[in-house]
Each structure stands twice: as structure tokens, then as C-alpha cells.
């Protein structure tokens, strides 16, 4: 197993890890290892990714499971939208090119997707962050059907502010960073 040159992992250290089906990320200098996602998670990635891809204006690209380079860190959102040009063989996409990151919350990644990653994305200046809640969660409203899509925009202070909360069964009309209308229920298998 590769050992980093210092007490902190960097995105460059990931180049020395095996390609063994595990997902490696660097968050705040720490190596995070996750197992491959469950089929339902990937279904959400596929369905939302298709809708994003159809709505993209010229010059933007949607990529699933690609790292975002933020200093020495490399979080991997489930989906990202970025402006080109893209270096297709590069380690990841520089944060300055990323316009939107999307996390689809799993029970095993809930804390990272709700707290740690948004802080990193904000530090990287990524203007839009979406979170899709697919299981019961703290703060779920009575009668609110799953999945629930939360959309956030980065403020001038570098904090994310909620701009939309869209439960299943209700049409969401989002316009950050581009126009998209969808009912989160349509993402279900």
C-alpha cells in the first residue's frame, strides 16, 4: 500500500493506489475509501445524469464520478457539471471549471455528503451544490415523499444557501446553474 510523503494525503497520492473497485477520495488530507455503490444509488446517478445532460447549455459537460481538484484534496461527487475545455486524461477537474456538484446521499456516506464535502466544495468556490436525499433523514417534513432534492447556491461569504427543496411528487423548477424542470419521483426505478 502506498504511504503519502507527509502526514496528509494528496490527490496526487491517488495515482499510486490500486484500481480494485474501491472508490478513493482525499478529503481534508485524509484518505477516504468507500465500497462500490448499491444499484439503487447508481440508478439515481443515471436518471439524474440523463436529465442534466439534456438540459445543459452549449459549453457545459456533465460527468459522473469524477474527482474535483481543490488544492491537495479530491472529493468525488456523484455528478458534476463543468465548463470546458476538459483534459480527458487528467486526474480530475479543477474546481474553477466546476459549476455544479451533486451528491446522492447513501447511508454510508451521509455525514460526508451533508457536511464535509459541501464545506470543501464551498472552499473550492463551486457555485452550486445539489443533494438528493433517498432515505429517511433528520429534518424530513411530515408527509414529504422521497427522494427530496435540495439545491444550494454559494454566497459571497463562501457558504451554501438553500435555494430550493423539492420533494417527490412536486415539479422542481431550478435555474442554477441552468434551467431544469423535474419531479424527483421520476428518478425512482
PDB file of C-alpha atoms in Angstrom, residues 2 15 18 24 27 30 47 56 59 64 71 83 114 125 143 156-159:
ATOM      1  CA  UNK A   2       1.266   3.448  -0.909  1.00  0.00           C
ATOM      2  CA  UNK A  15      -2.266   7.791  -8.655  1.00  0.00           C
ATOM      3  CA  UNK A  18      -4.592   0.070  -6.959  1.00  0.00           C
ATOM      4  CA  UNK A  24     -10.673   6.556  -3.116  1.00  0.00           C
ATOM      5  CA  UNK A  27     -10.983  14.941   1.999  1.00  0.00           C
ATOM      6  CA  UNK A  30      -7.455  12.183   4.791  1.00  0.00           C
ATOM      7  CA  UNK A  47     -31.552   9.076 -14.170  1.00  0.00           C
ATOM      8  CA  UNK A  56     -27.016  21.508 -20.489  1.00  0.00           C
ATOM      9  CA  UNK A  59     -20.095  24.648 -23.437  1.00  0.00           C
ATOM     10  CA  UNK A  64     -20.430  11.115 -13.257  1.00  0.00           C
ATOM     11  CA  UNK A  71      -5.942  22.271  -3.513  1.00  0.00           C
ATOM     12  CA  UNK A  83     -17.126  24.218 -18.330  1.00  0.00           C
ATOM     13  CA  UNK A 114     -24.135  16.615   4.083  1.00  0.00           C
ATOM     14  CA  UNK A 125     -15.658  28.211  -4.987  1.00  0.00           C
ATOM     15  CA  UNK A 143     -45.761  13.814   4.529  1.00  0.00           C
ATOM     16  CA  UNK A 156     -20.328  35.850  -1.415  1.00  0.00           C
ATOM     17  CA  UNK A 157     -19.257  34.731   2.083  1.00  0.00           C
ATOM     18  CA  UNK A 158     -18.395  31.280   0.709  1.00  0.00           C
ATOM     19  CA  UNK A 159     -21.303  29.471   2.406  1.00  0.00           C
TER      20      UNK A 159
END
